Amino acid sequence: MDWAGWAVFGLIATAALTAAMITAQLVGLTRLDLPLVLGTFLTGDPDRARVVGFVLHVGAGQGFALGYAAAFALVHRADWWIGALLGIVHVGIALTVLLPLLPGVHPRMASQRAGPASTAVLEPPGLFALNYGVQTPLVTAVVHVVYGVALGLLLHAR
């Protein structure tokens, strides 16, 4: 496996994915602000949370890029379509498992069951993160598939 490529291209693909998600949020395609969601695990200040969350997301993306690289090595090939399939699996798990479970562990996120006394500052994402807008699943899926395609094109299995 091209481990140096994983380190460089994983970072590039992750930064691009994160920037695309932030841009989609800023232009109104989704209300999902992933850096804010991740950063508020550690700080209640929204401006600092976005910076901390960006760093956390890039770090997590590097971890996922390592997983993609390992999958490419396992099948002895790295192709755009394998990357796209991995991106679909990745976003499927994120939207159906990880984000819906987040209110159970996030200290500043409400749950679907939180009553009016809740002091949470973030609303729960819900299934497919639909609470952040009807276009959120599509936007999230597209950027994750592009992430996988980019890694499939840039990484080389040996």
mmCIF file of C-alpha atoms in Angstrom:
data_model
loop_
_atom_site.group_PDB
_atom_site.id
_atom_site.type_symbol
_atom_site.label_atom_id
_atom_site.label_comp_id
_atom_site.label_asym_id
_atom_site.label_seq_id
_atom_site.Cartn_x
_atom_site.Cartn_y
_atom_site.Cartn_z
ATOM 1 C CA MET A 1 0.000 0.000 0.000
ATOM 2 C CA ASP A 2 1.103 3.546 -0.695
ATOM 3 C CA TRP A 3 1.373 4.635 2.958
ATOM 4 C CA ALA A 4 2.998 7.973 2.155
ATOM 5 C CA GLY A 5 0.109 8.556 -0.251
ATOM 6 C CA TRP A 6 -2.353 7.736 2.505
ATOM 7 C CA ALA A 7 -0.822 10.387 4.758
ATOM 8 C CA VAL A 8 -0.809 13.092 2.078
ATOM 9 C CA PHE A 9 -3.905 12.269 0.032
ATOM 10 C CA GLY A 10 -5.964 11.317 3.073
ATOM 11 C CA LEU A 11 -5.277 14.742 4.517
ATOM 12 C CA ILE A 12 -6.126 16.466 1.227
ATOM 13 C CA ALA A 13 -9.332 14.461 0.714
ATOM 14 C CA THR A 14 -10.414 15.048 4.315
ATOM 15 C CA ALA A 15 -9.755 18.775 4.187
ATOM 16 C CA ALA A 16 -11.662 18.985 0.890
ATOM 17 C CA LEU A 17 -14.603 16.997 2.285
ATOM 18 C CA THR A 18 -14.718 19.175 5.393
ATOM 19 C CA ALA A 19 -14.501 22.366 3.321
ATOM 20 C CA ALA A 20 -17.292 21.105 1.039
ATOM 21 C CA MET A 21 -19.519 20.365 4.048
ATOM 22 C CA ILE A 22 -18.821 23.802 5.531
ATOM 23 C CA THR A 23 -19.530 25.463 2.171
ATOM 24 C CA ALA A 24 -22.800 23.535 1.785
ATOM 25 C CA GLN A 25 -23.800 24.707 5.243
ATOM 26 C CA LEU A 26 -22.859 28.327 4.547
ATOM 27 C CA VAL A 27 -24.805 28.472 1.250
ATOM 28 C CA GLY A 28 -27.901 26.977 2.879
ATOM 29 C CA LEU A 29 -27.938 23.464 1.420
ATOM 30 C CA THR A 30 -27.822 21.975 4.912
ATOM 31 C CA ARG A 31 -27.846 23.191 8.491
ATOM 32 C CA LEU A 32 -25.396 20.474 9.542
ATOM 33 C CA ASP A 33 -22.308 22.234 10.899
ATOM 34 C CA LEU A 34 -20.061 19.259 11.591
ATOM 35 C CA PRO A 35 -17.158 21.267 13.028
ATOM 36 C CA LEU A 36 -19.613 22.867 15.483
ATOM 37 C CA VAL A 37 -21.157 19.515 16.396
ATOM 38 C CA LEU A 38 -17.766 17.922 17.015
ATOM 39 C CA GLY A 39 -16.182 20.932 18.674
ATOM 40 C CA THR A 40 -18.980 21.393 21.185
ATOM 41 C CA PHE A 41 -17.976 18.052 22.668
ATOM 42 C CA LEU A 42 -15.032 19.950 24.147
ATOM 43 C CA THR A 43 -16.090 23.598 24.438
ATOM 44 C CA GLY A 44 -19.312 25.544 24.731
ATOM 45 C CA ASP A 45 -17.957 28.568 22.835
ATOM 46 C CA PRO A 46 -19.305 28.229 19.263
ATOM 47 C CA ASP A 47 -16.417 30.057 17.576
ATOM 48 C CA ARG A 48 -13.788 27.962 19.316
ATOM 49 C CA ALA A 49 -15.902 24.868 18.813
ATOM 50 C CA ARG A 50 -15.787 25.307 15.040
ATOM 51 C CA VAL A 51 -11.986 25.475 15.045
ATOM 52 C CA VAL A 52 -11.645 22.520 17.428
ATOM 53 C CA GLY A 53 -14.273 20.616 15.442
ATOM 54 C CA PHE A 54 -12.467 21.223 12.155
ATOM 55 C CA VAL A 55 -9.285 19.757 13.648
ATOM 56 C CA LEU A 56 -11.241 16.803 15.082
ATOM 57 C CA HIS A 57 -12.935 16.155 11.735
ATOM 58 C CA VAL A 58 -9.640 16.267 9.856
ATOM 59 C CA GLY A 59 -8.175 13.845 12.404
ATOM 60 C CA ALA A 60 -11.148 11.499 12.085
ATOM 61 C CA GLY A 61 -10.941 11.768 8.304
ATOM 62 C CA GLN A 62 -7.303 10.692 8.432
ATOM 63 C CA GLY A 63 -8.406 7.662 10.423
ATOM 64 C CA PHE A 64 -11.071 6.850 7.839
ATOM 65 C CA ALA A 65 -8.534 7.367 5.043
ATOM 66 C CA LEU A 66 -6.357 4.781 6.772
ATOM 67 C CA GLY A 67 -9.347 2.428 6.760
ATOM 68 C CA TYR A 68 -9.907 3.053 3.051
ATOM 69 C CA ALA A 69 -6.186 2.432 2.382
ATOM 70 C CA ALA A 70 -6.362 -0.822 4.355
ATOM 71 C CA ALA A 71 -9.432 -1.889 2.355
ATOM 72 C CA PHE A 72 -7.617 -1.118 -0.900
ATOM 73 C CA ALA A 73 -4.618 -3.139 0.305
ATOM 74 C CA LEU A 74 -6.905 -6.015 1.303
ATOM 75 C CA VAL A 75 -8.385 -6.280 -2.203
ATOM 76 C CA HIS A 76 -5.004 -5.497 -3.819
ATOM 77 C CA ARG A 77 -6.347 -2.615 -5.866
ATOM 78 C CA ALA A 78 -7.397 1.000 -5.494
ATOM 79 C CA ASP A 79 -9.998 2.124 -8.019
ATOM 80 C CA TRP A 80 -12.402 5.051 -8.087
ATOM 81 C CA TRP A 81 -15.435 2.763 -7.961
ATOM 82 C CA ILE A 82 -14.142 0.859 -4.920
ATOM 83 C CA GLY A 83 -13.573 4.229 -3.245
ATOM 84 C CA ALA A 84 -17.113 5.268 -4.182
ATOM 85 C CA LEU A 85 -18.528 2.063 -2.657
ATOM 86 C CA LEU A 86 -16.530 2.645 0.512
ATOM 87 C CA GLY A 87 -17.852 6.224 0.567
ATOM 88 C CA ILE A 88 -21.431 4.927 0.342
ATOM 89 C CA VAL A 89 -20.830 2.502 3.219
ATOM 90 C CA HIS A 90 -19.094 5.253 5.215
ATOM 91 C CA VAL A 91 -21.925 7.767 4.803
ATOM 92 C CA GLY A 92 -24.563 5.085 5.326
ATOM 93 C CA ILE A 93 -23.112 4.199 8.726
ATOM 94 C CA ALA A 94 -22.631 7.860 9.624
ATOM 95 C CA LEU A 95 -26.212 8.850 8.770
ATOM 96 C CA THR A 96 -28.020 5.804 10.129
ATOM 97 C CA VAL A 97 -25.927 4.875 13.175
ATOM 98 C CA LEU A 98 -23.369 7.451 14.298
ATOM 99 C CA LEU A 99 -25.316 10.712 14.027
ATOM 100 C CA PRO A 100 -28.578 9.314 15.472
ATOM 101 C CA LEU A 101 -26.648 7.925 18.481
ATOM 102 C CA LEU A 102 -24.800 11.197 19.077
ATOM 103 C CA PRO A 103 -27.400 12.752 21.434
ATOM 104 C CA GLY A 104 -26.778 9.893 23.855
ATOM 105 C CA VAL A 105 -23.149 10.917 24.404
ATOM 106 C CA HIS A 106 -22.935 14.571 23.347
ATOM 107 C CA PRO A 107 -22.996 16.880 26.382
ATOM 108 C CA ARG A 108 -24.528 19.825 24.490
ATOM 109 C CA MET A 109 -26.980 18.079 22.163
ATOM 110 C CA ALA A 110 -30.650 17.575 22.865
ATOM 111 C CA SER A 111 -32.249 14.229 22.256
ATOM 112 C CA GLN A 112 -35.592 13.485 20.635
ATOM 113 C CA ARG A 113 -36.838 12.778 24.173
ATOM 114 C CA ALA A 114 -35.476 15.973 25.809
ATOM 115 C CA GLY A 115 -38.206 18.019 27.377
ATOM 116 C CA PRO A 116 -38.546 21.784 27.651
ATOM 117 C CA ALA A 117 -36.150 21.870 30.619
ATOM 118 C CA SER A 118 -33.250 20.748 28.427
ATOM 119 C CA THR A 119 -30.296 23.134 28.368
ATOM 120 C CA ALA A 120 -28.809 21.607 25.215
ATOM 121 C CA VAL A 121 -27.687 24.065 22.543
ATOM 122 C CA LEU A 122 -27.687 21.674 19.576
ATOM 123 C CA GLU A 123 -30.703 19.941 18.156
ATOM 124 C CA PRO A 124 -30.508 16.197 17.558
ATOM 125 C CA PRO A 125 -29.698 15.187 13.971
ATOM 126 C CA GLY A 126 -32.301 12.430 13.696
ATOM 127 C CA LEU A 127 -32.204 9.592 11.179
ATOM 128 C CA PHE A 128 -30.214 10.579 8.056
ATOM 129 C CA ALA A 129 -29.596 13.934 9.822
ATOM 130 C CA LEU A 130 -32.915 15.132 8.401
ATOM 131 C CA ASN A 131 -33.395 17.525 11.320
ATOM 132 C CA TYR A 132 -30.659 19.602 9.670
ATOM 133 C CA GLY A 133 -32.585 19.908 6.395
ATOM 134 C CA VAL A 134 -34.017 17.654 3.697
ATOM 135 C CA GLN A 135 -30.944 18.097 1.481
ATOM 136 C CA THR A 136 -28.536 17.053 4.238
ATOM 137 C CA PRO A 137 -28.465 13.327 3.381
ATOM 138 C CA LEU A 138 -27.810 14.066 -0.305
ATOM 139 C CA VAL A 139 -25.101 16.652 0.388
ATOM 140 C CA THR A 140 -23.444 14.374 2.920
ATOM 141 C CA ALA A 141 -23.614 11.380 0.579
ATOM 142 C CA VAL A 142 -22.175 13.283 -2.371
ATOM 143 C CA VAL A 143 -19.179 14.625 -0.468
ATOM 144 C CA HIS A 144 -18.420 11.207 1.043
ATOM 145 C CA VAL A 145 -18.625 9.479 -2.328
ATOM 146 C CA VAL A 146 -16.314 12.128 -3.799
ATOM 147 C CA TYR A 147 -13.972 11.536 -0.839
ATOM 148 C CA GLY A 148 -13.896 7.823 -1.606
ATOM 149 C CA VAL A 149 -13.449 8.388 -5.344
ATOM 150 C CA ALA A 150 -10.558 10.774 -4.677
ATOM 151 C CA LEU A 151 -8.836 8.250 -2.429
ATOM 152 C CA GLY A 152 -9.470 5.456 -4.935
ATOM 153 C CA LEU A 153 -7.866 7.517 -7.687
ATOM 154 C CA LEU A 154 -4.958 8.858 -5.651
ATOM 155 C CA LEU A 155 -3.914 5.841 -3.615
ATOM 156 C CA HIS A 156 -2.158 2.888 -5.183
ATOM 157 C CA ALA A 157 -2.383 -0.633 -3.825
ATOM 158 C CA ARG A 158 0.871 -2.568 -4.043
#
